[in-house]
Tab-separated table of C-alpha atoms in Angstrom:
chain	number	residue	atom	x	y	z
A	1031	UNK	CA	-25.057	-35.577	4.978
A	1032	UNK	CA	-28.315	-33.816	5.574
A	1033	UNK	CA	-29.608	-30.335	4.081
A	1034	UNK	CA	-28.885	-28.940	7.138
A	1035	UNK	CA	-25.430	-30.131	7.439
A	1036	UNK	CA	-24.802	-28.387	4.056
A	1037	UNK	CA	-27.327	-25.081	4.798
A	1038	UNK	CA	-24.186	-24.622	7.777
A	1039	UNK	CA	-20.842	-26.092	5.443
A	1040	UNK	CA	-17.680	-23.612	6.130
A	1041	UNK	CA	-15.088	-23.268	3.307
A	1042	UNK	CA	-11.513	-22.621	3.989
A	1043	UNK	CA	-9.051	-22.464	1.407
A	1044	UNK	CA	-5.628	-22.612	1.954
A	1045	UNK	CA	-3.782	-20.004	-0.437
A	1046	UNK	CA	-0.086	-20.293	0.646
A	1047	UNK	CA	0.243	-18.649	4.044
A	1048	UNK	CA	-3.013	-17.788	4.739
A	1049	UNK	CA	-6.946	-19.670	4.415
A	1050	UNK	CA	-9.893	-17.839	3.468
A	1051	UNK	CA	-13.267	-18.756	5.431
A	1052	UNK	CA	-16.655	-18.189	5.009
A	1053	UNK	CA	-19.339	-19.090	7.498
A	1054	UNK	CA	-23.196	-19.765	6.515
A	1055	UNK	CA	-24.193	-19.948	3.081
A	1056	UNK	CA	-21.034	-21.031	0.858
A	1057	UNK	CA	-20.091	-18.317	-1.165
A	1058	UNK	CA	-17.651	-19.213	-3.955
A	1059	UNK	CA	-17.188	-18.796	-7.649
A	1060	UNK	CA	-18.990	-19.073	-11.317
A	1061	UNK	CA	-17.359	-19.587	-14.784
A	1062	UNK	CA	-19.720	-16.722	-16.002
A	1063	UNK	CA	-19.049	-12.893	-16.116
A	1064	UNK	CA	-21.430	-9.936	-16.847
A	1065	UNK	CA	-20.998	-7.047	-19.073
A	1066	UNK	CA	-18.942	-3.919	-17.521
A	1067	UNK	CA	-21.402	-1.265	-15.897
A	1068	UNK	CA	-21.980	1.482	-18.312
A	1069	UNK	CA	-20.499	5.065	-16.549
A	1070	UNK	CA	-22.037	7.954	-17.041
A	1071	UNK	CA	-18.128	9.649	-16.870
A	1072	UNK	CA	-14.985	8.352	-17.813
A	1073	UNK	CA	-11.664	10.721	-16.543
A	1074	UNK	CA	-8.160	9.691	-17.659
A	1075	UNK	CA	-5.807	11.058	-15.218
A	1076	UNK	CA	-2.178	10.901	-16.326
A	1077	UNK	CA	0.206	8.290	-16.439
A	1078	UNK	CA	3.382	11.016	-14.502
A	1079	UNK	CA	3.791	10.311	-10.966
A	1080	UNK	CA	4.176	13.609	-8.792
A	1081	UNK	CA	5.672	12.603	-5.816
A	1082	UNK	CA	4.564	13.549	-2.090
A	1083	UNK	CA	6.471	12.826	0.981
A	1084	UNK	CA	5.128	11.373	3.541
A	1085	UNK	CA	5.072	14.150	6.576
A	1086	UNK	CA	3.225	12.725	8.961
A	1087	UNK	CA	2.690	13.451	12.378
A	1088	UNK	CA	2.992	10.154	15.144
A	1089	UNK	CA	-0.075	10.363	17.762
A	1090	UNK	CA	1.237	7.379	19.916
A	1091	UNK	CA	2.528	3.918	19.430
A	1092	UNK	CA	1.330	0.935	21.706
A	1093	UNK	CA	2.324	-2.434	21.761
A	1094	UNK	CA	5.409	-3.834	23.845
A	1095	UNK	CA	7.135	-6.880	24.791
A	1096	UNK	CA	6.775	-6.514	28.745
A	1097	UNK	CA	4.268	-4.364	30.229
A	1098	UNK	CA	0.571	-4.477	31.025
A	1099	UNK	CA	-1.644	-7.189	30.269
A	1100	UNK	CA	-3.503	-4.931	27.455
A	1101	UNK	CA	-0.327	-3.565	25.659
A	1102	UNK	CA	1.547	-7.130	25.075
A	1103	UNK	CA	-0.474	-8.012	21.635
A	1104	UNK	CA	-0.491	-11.817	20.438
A	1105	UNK	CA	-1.498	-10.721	16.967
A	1106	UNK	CA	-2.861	-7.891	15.920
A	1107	UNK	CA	-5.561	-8.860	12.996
A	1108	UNK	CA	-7.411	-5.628	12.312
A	1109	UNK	CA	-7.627	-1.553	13.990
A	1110	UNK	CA	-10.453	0.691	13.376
A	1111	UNK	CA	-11.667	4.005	14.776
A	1112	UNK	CA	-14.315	5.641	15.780
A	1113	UNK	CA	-15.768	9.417	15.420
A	1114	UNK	CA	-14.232	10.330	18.797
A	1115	UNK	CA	-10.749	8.974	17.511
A	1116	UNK	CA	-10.653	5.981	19.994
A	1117	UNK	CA	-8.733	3.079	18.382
A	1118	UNK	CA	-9.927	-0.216	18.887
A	1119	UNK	CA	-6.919	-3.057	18.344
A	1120	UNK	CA	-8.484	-6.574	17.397
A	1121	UNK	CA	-5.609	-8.479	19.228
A	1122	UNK	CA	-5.554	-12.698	19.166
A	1123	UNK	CA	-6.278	-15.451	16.387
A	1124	UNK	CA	-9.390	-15.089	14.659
A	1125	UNK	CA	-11.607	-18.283	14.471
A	1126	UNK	CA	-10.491	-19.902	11.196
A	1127	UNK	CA	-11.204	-23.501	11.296
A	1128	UNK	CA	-11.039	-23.188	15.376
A	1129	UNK	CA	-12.943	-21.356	17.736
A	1130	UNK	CA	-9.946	-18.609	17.656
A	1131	UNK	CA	-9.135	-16.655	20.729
A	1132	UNK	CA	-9.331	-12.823	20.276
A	1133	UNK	CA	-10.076	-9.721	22.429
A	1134	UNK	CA	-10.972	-6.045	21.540
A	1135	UNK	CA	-8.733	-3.171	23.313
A	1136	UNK	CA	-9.760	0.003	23.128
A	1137	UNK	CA	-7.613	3.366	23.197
A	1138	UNK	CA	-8.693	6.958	23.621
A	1139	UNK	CA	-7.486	9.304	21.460
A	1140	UNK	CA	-4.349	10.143	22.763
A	1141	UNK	CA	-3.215	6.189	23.260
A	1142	UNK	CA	-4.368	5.981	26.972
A	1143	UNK	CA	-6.212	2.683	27.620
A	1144	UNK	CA	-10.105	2.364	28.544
A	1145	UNK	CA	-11.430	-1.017	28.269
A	1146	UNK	CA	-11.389	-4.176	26.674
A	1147	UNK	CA	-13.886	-7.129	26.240
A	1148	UNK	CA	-14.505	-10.264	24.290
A	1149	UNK	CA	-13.858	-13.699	25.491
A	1150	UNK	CA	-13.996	-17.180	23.941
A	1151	UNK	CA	-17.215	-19.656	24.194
A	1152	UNK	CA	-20.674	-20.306	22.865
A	1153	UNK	CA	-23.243	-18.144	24.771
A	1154	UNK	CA	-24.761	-14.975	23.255
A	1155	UNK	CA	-21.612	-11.983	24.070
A	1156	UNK	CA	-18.841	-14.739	23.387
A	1157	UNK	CA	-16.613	-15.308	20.283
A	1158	UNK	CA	-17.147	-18.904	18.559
A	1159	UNK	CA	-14.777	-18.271	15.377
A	1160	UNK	CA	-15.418	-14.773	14.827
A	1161	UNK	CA	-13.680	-13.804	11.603
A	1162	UNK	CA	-15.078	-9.921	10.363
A	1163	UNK	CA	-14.421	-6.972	12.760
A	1164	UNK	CA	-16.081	-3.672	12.049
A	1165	UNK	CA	-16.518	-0.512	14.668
A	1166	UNK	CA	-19.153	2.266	13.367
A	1167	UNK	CA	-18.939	5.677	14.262
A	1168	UNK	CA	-20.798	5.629	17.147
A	1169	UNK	CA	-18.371	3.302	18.799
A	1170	UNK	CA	-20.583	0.124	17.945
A	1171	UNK	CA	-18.319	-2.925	17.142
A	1172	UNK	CA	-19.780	-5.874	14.606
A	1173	UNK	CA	-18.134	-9.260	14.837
A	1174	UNK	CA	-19.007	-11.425	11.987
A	1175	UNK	CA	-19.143	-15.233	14.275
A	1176	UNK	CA	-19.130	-18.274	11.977
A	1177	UNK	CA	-19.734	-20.553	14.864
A	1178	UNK	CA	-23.097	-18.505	16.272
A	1179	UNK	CA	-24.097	-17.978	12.306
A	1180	UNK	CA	-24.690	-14.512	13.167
A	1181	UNK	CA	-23.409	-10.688	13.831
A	1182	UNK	CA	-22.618	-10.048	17.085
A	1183	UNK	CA	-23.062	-6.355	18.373
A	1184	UNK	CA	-21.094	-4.679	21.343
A	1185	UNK	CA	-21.845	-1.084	22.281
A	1186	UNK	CA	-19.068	2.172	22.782
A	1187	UNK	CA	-18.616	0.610	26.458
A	1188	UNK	CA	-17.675	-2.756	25.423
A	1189	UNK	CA	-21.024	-4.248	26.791
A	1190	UNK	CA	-22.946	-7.056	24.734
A	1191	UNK	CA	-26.019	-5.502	22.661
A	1192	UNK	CA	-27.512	-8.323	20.484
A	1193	UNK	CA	-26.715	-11.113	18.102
A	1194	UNK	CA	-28.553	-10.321	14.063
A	1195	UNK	CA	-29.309	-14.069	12.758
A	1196	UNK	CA	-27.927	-14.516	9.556
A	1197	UNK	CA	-30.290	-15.754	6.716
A	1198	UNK	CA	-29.813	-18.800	4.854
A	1199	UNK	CA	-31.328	-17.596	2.169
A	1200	UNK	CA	-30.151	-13.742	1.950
A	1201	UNK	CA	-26.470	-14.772	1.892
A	1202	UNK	CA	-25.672	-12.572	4.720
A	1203	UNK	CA	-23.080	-13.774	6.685
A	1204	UNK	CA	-19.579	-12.286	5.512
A	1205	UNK	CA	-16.330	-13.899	5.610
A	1206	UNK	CA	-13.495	-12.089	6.854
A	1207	UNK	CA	-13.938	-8.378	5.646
A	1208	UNK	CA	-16.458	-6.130	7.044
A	1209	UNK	CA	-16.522	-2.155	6.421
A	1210	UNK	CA	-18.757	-0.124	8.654
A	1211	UNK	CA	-21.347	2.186	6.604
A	1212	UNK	CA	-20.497	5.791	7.691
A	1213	UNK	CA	-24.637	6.019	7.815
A	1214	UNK	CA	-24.711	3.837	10.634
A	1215	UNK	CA	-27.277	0.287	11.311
A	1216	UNK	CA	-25.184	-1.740	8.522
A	1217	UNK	CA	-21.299	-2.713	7.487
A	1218	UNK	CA	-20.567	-3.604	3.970
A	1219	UNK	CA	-19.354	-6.862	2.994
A	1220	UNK	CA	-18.012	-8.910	-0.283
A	1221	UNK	CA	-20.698	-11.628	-1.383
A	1222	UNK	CA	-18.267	-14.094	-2.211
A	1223	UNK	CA	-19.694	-16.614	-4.622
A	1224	UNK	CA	-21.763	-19.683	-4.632
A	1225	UNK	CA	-24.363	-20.049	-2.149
A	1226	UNK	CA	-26.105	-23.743	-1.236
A	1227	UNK	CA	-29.656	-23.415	-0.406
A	1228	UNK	CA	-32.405	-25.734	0.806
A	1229	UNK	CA	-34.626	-26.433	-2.335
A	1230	UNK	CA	-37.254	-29.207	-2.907
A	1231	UNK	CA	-35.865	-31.450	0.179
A	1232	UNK	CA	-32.425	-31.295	-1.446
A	1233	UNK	CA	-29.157	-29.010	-1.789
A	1234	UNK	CA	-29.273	-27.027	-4.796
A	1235	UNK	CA	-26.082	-24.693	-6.103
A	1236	UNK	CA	-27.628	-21.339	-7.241
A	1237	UNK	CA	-23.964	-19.987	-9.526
A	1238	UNK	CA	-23.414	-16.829	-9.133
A	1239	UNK	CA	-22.992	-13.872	-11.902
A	1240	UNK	CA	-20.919	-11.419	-10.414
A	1241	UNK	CA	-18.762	-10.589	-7.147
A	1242	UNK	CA	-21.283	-8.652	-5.367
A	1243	UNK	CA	-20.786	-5.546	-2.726
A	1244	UNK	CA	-23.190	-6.232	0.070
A	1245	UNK	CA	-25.005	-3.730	2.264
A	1246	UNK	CA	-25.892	-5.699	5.958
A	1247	UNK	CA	-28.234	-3.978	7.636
A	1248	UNK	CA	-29.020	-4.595	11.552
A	1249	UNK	CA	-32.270	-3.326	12.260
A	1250	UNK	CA	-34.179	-6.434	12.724
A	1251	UNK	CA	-33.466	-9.647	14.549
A	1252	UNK	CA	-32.379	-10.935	10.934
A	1253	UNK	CA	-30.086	-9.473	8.922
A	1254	UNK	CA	-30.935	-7.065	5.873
A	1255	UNK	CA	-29.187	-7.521	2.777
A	1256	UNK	CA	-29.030	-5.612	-0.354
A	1257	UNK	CA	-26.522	-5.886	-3.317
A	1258	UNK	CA	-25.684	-2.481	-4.061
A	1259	UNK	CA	-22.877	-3.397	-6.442
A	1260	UNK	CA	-21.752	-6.051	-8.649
A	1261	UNK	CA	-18.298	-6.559	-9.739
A	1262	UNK	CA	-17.131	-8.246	-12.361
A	1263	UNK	CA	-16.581	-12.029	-11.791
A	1264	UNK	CA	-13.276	-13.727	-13.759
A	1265	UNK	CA	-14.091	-16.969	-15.373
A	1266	UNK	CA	-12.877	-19.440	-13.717
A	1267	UNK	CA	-12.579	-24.053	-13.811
A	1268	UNK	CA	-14.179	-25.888	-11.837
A	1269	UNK	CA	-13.340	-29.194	-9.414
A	1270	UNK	CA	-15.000	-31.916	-11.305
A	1271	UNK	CA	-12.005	-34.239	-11.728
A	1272	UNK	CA	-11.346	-34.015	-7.482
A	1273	UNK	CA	-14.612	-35.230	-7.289
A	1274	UNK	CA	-14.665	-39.224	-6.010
A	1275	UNK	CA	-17.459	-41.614	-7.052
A	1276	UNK	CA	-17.955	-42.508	-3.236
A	1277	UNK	CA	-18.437	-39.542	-2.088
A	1278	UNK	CA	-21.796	-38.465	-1.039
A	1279	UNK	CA	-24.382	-37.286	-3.329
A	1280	UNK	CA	-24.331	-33.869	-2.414
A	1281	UNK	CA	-20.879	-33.283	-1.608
A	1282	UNK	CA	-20.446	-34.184	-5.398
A	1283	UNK	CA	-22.932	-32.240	-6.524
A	1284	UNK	CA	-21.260	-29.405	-4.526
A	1285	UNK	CA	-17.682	-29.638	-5.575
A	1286	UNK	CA	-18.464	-29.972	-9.057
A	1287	UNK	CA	-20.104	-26.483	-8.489
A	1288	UNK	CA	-17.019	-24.585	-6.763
A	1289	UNK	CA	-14.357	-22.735	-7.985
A	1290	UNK	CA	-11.480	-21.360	-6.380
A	1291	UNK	CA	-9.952	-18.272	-7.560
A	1292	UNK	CA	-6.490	-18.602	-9.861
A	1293	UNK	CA	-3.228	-17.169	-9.105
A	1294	UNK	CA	-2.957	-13.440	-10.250
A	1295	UNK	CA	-6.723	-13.208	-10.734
A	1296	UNK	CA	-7.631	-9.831	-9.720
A	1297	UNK	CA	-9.313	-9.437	-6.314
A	1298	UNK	CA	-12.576	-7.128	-5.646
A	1299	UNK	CA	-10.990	-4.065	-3.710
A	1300	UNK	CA	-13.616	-1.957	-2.138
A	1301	UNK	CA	-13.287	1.179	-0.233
A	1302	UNK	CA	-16.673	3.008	1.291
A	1303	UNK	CA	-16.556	6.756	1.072
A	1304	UNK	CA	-17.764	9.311	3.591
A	1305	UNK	CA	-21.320	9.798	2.487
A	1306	UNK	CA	-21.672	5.783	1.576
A	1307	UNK	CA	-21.053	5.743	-1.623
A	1308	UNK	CA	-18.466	2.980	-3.013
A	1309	UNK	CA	-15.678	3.324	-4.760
A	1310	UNK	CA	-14.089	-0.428	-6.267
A	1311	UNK	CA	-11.701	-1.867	-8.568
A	1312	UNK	CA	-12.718	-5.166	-9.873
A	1313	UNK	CA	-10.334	-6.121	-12.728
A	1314	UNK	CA	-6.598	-6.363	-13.674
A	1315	UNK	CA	-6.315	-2.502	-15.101
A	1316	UNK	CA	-6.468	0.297	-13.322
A	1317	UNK	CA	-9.909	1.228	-13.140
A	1318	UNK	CA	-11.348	3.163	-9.952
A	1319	UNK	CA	-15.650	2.705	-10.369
A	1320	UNK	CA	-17.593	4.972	-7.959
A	1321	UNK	CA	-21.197	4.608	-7.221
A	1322	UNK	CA	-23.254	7.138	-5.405
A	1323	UNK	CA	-25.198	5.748	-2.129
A	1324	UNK	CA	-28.432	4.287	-3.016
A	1325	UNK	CA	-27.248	4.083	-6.826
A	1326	UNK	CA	-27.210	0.460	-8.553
A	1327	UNK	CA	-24.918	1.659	-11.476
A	1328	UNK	CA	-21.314	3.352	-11.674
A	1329	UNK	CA	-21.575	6.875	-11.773
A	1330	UNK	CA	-17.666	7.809	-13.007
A	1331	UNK	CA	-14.200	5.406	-13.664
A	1332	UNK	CA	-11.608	6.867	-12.872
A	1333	UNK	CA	-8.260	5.581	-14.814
A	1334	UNK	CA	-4.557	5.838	-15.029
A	1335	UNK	CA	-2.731	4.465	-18.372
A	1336	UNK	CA	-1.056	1.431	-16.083
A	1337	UNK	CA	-1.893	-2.293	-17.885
A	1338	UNK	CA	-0.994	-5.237	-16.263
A	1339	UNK	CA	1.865	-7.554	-17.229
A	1340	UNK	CA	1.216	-11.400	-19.000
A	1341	UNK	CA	1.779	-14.101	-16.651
A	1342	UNK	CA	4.454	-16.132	-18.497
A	1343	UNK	CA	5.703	-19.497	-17.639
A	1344	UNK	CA	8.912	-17.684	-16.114
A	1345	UNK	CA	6.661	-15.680	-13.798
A	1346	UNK	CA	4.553	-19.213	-12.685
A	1347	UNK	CA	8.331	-20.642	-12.366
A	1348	UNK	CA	8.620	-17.990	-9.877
A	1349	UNK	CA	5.827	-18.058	-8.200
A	1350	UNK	CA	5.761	-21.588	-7.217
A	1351	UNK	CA	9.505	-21.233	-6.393
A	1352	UNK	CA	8.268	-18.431	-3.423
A	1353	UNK	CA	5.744	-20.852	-2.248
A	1354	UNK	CA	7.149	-23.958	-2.416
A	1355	UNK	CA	8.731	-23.895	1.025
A	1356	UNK	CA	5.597	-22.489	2.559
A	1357	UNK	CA	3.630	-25.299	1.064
A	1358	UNK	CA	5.869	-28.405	1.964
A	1359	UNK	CA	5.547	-26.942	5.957
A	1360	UNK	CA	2.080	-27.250	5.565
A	1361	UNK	CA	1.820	-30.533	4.280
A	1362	UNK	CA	1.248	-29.911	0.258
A	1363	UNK	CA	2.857	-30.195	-3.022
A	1364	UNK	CA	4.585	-27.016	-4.843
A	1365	UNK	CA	2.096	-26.140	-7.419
A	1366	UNK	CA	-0.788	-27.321	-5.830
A	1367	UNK	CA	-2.533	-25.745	-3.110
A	1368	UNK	CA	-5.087	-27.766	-0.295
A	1369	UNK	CA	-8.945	-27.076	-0.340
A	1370	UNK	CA	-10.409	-27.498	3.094
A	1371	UNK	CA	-14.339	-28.393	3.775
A	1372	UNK	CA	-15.494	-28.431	7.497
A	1373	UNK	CA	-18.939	-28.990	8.110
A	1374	UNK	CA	-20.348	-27.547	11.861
A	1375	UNK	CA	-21.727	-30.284	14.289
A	1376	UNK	CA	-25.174	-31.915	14.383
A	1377	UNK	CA	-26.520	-32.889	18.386
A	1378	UNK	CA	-23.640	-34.915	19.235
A	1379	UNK	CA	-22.281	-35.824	16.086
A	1380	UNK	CA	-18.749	-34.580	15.137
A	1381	UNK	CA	-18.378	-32.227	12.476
A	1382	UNK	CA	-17.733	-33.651	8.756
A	1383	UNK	CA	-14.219	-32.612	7.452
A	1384	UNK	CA	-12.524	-33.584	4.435
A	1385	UNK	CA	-9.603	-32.046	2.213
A	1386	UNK	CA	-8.728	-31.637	-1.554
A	1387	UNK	CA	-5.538	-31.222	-3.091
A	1388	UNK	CA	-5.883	-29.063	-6.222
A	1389	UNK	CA	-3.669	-28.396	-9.200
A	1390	UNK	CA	-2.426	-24.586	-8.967
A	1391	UNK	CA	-3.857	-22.628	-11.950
A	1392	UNK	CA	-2.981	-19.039	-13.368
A	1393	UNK	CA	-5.041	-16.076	-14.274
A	1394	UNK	CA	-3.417	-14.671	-17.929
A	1395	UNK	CA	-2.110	-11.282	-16.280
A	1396	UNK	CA	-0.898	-9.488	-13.378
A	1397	UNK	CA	-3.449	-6.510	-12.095
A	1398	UNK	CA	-1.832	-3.243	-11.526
A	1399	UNK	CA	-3.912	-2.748	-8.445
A	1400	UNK	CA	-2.640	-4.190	-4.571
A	1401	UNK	CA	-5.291	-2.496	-2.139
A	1402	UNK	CA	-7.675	0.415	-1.915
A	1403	UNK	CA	-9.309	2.026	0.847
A	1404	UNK	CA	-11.156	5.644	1.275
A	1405	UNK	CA	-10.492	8.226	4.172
A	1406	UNK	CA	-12.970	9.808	6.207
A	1407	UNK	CA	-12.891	13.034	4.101
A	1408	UNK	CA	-12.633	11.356	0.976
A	1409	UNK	CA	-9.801	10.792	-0.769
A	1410	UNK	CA	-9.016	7.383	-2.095
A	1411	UNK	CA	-5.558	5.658	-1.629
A	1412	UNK	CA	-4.715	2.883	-4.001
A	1413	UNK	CA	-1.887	0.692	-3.782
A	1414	UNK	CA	-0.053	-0.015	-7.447
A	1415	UNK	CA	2.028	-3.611	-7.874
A	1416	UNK	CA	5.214	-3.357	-7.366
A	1417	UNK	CA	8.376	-5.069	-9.774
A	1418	UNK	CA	7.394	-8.740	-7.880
A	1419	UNK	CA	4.626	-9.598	-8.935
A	1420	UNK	CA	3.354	-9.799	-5.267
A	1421	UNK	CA	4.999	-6.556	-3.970
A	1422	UNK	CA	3.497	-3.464	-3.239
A	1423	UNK	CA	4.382	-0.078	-5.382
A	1424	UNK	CA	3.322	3.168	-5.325
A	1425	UNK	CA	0.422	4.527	-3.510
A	1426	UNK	CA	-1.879	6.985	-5.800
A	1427	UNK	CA	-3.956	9.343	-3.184
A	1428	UNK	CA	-6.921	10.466	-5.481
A	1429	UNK	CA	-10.522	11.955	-4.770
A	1430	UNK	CA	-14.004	10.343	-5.898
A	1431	UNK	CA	-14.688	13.229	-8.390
A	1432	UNK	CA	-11.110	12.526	-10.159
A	1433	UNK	CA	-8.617	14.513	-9.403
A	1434	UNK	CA	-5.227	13.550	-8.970
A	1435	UNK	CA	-3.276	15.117	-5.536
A	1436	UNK	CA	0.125	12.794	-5.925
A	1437	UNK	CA	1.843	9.608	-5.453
A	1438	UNK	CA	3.616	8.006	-2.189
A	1439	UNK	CA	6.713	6.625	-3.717
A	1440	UNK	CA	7.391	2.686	-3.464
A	1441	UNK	CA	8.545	2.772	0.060
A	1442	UNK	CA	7.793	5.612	0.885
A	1443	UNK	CA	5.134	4.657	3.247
A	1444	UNK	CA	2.525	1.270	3.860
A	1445	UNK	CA	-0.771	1.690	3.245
A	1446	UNK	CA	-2.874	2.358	6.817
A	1447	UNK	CA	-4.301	-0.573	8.305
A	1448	UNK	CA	-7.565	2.024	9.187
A	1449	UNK	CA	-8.461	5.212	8.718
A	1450	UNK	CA	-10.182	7.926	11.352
A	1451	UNK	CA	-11.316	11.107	11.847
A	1452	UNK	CA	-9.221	14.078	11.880
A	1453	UNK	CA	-6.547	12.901	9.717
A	1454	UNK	CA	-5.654	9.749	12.164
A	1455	UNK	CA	-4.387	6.867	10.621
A	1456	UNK	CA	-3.131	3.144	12.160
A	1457	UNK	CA	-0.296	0.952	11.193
A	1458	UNK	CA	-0.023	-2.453	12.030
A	1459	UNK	CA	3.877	-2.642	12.449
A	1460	UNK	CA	6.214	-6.410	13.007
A	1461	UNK	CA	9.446	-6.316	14.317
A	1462	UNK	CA	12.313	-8.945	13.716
A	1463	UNK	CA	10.553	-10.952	15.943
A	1464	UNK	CA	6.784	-10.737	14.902
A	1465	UNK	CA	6.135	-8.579	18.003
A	1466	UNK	CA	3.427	-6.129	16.744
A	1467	UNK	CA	2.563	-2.933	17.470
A	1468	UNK	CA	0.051	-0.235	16.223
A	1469	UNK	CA	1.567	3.330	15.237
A	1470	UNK	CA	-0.672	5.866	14.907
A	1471	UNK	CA	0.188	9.012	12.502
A	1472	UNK	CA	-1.777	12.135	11.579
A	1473	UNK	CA	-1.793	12.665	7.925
A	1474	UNK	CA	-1.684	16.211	6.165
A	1475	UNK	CA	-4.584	17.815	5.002
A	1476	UNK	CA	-4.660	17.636	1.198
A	1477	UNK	CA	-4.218	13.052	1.538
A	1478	UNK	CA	-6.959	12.883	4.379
């Protein structure tokens, strides 16, 4: 295993259901934390729900079982908008640990169709395992490609633009979520962890100190990467006991370095406002941190008196009861969960794999947060857990300066997939038979 080999190692961690991927530089996990961001304002908002219905207006719905080539979906992975209201449908499987087969539709305003591109294969234009999707306002799509180690850009037609190299040393490449900066030139990604680097003719681990916020800028032939925040980072274990005496050097050295994330442990949820700023929520209460664009601290927190609930060893009984099944289909043991390392090709030689099976392991409490995102105008909708500790409550719809306009009831509506201009918002629906299809709503004034 070679420097290079490891400069280019993919991660992808199985998590019941789903894997998580990241492409370039690993990006993973630290046992160390930093202090919380001093805020220069603090608002409590009350702990009373006032409830708001949700009136909204459907646009158009597309997606069917028997029709036209562009409106039978395989599966829908991500919508986005841009400042003309088109929708663009990401439609196929994304490239995970295979080359994944996915197209871009795009939709004008009113649901009529206008193009589509994006096709499968190794040459500069084509997807080879593209996993981040991102459409700026200008109609520019970014696809983050894992397999070309850099960000592909396509312009408002649909026609290829220009591949930005990702950095080995900057960190750049994103896994799978991408937000577009309302500025234009950049998207903003999660810096996930770890990253392996080339040092002294050898692999080194550089551990990371915090879950960082990443501004990727495209205005070179490289990418441009800034950390513009840095959320807090859970402690975490380690893999050293997986780690076997044969195995090489520096895939020891690198195991004994990662770190997966534990059950319940409270994700980084980010949501980019209007004029760039960033509003996130990166621990288990709820606690809404906003910083200005070009700032490096938090400016305000904005909190509601919800605390999370203990994870007891009923609720890890239940847990690995609701994952069991999943688990045994895909080959593992209830309570464990499989660790996947696939290393890209060198000349003609294959690509390295190898797989882990870990213990399962449990962060001491259940956030109150699900999901955030931020509308075009502003306001900030944030998804509350629901009774199951992996359902989804009520959604809170909020502004960045703190004040509170009301609360979706549980049920009452999901939270939008993407949100546009002019109130437009997209929902990825299933039916009984996993047939999706994208509804698109207008939402009232005072929650846009």
């Amino acid at each position: 295993m070679t420097k290079t080999w490891l400069s280019r190692l993919a991660l992808g961690i199985i998590f019941g259901l789903g894997f998580f991927l990241v492409g370039g530089p690993l990006l993973l996990s630290s046992p160390f934390a930093i202090p919380a961001l001093q805020a220069q304002e603090v608002i409590e908002l009350p702990g009373g729900d006032r409830a708001i219905d949700p009136e909204f207006e459907e646009v158009y719905r597309v997606g069917v079982l028997d029709g036209e080539s562009w409106e039978m979906f395989a599966r829908v992975t991500r919508v986005a908008f841009d400042a003309e209201g088109n929708l663009y449908v990401f439609d196929g499987t994304p490239g995970g640990l295979s080359s994944g087969n996915v197209r871009v539709l795009v939709l004008d305003a009113t649901g009529g169709f206008l193009h589509e591109f994006g096709s499968s294969g190794g040459g500069p234009g084509e997807f080879n395992r593209p996993v981040g999707f991102a459409v700026l306002r200008d109609g520019t799509t970014v696809v983050s490609d894992v397999g070309h180690r850099a960000y592909q850009l396509f312009g408002a037609s649909g026609g290829f633009q220009r591949m930005v190299r990702a950095d080995d040393e900057s960190g750049g490449l994103s896994g799978d979520i991408i937000q577009p900066d309302p500025r234009g030139g950049a998207v903003f990604a999660e810096g996930l962890g770890m990253t392996v680097r080339s040092a002294g003719g050898a692999g080194s681990v550089a551990p990371p100190t915090s879950r960082p916020i990443l501004r990727v800028g495209f205005d070179n032939e490289v990418v441009h990467v800034d950390t513009v925040v840095k959320g807090w980072l859970p402690p975490r274990g380690n893999l050293d006991d997986l780690v076997s005496n044969d195995a090489p050097a520096q895939l020891r050295d690198m195991l004994r370095s990662m770190a997966p994330p534990t059950v319940f442990e409270p994700r980084l949820l980010v949501g980019i406002l209007p004029d760039g700023g960033i509003v996130h929520s990166d621990s288990s209460a709820y606690a809404l941190k906003v910083t200005p664009p070009g700032a490096r601290e938090v400016a305000r927190i904005i909190q509601r008196p919800f605390l999370p609930e203990p994870v007891t060893p009923a609720v890890e009984r239940g847990y690995e009861e609701r994952t069991a099944a999943a688990r045994e289909r895909l080959g593992g043991r209830a309570g464990s969960r499989r660790l996947f390392l696939v290393g890209a090709s060198e000349g003609n030689r294959p690509p390295v794999e190898g797989s882990f099976e870990i213990e399962e392991s449990y962060y001491h409490e259940i956030p109150v947060l699900r999901s955030l995102a931020a509308t075009w105008d502003g306001r900030i909708w944030v998804q509350r857990r629901g009774e199951e500790p992996e359902s989804n409550g009520p959604i809170d719809v909020l502004t960045a300066e703190g004040e509170y306009v009301g609360t979706y009831p549980t049920g009452a509506t999901e939270m939008p997939d993407a949100f546009g201009p002019d109130g437009l918002a997209a929902f990825i629906e299933l039916d009984e038979f996993d047939l999706a299809s994208v509804v698109v709503r207008r939402l009232p004034a005072d929650v846009r």
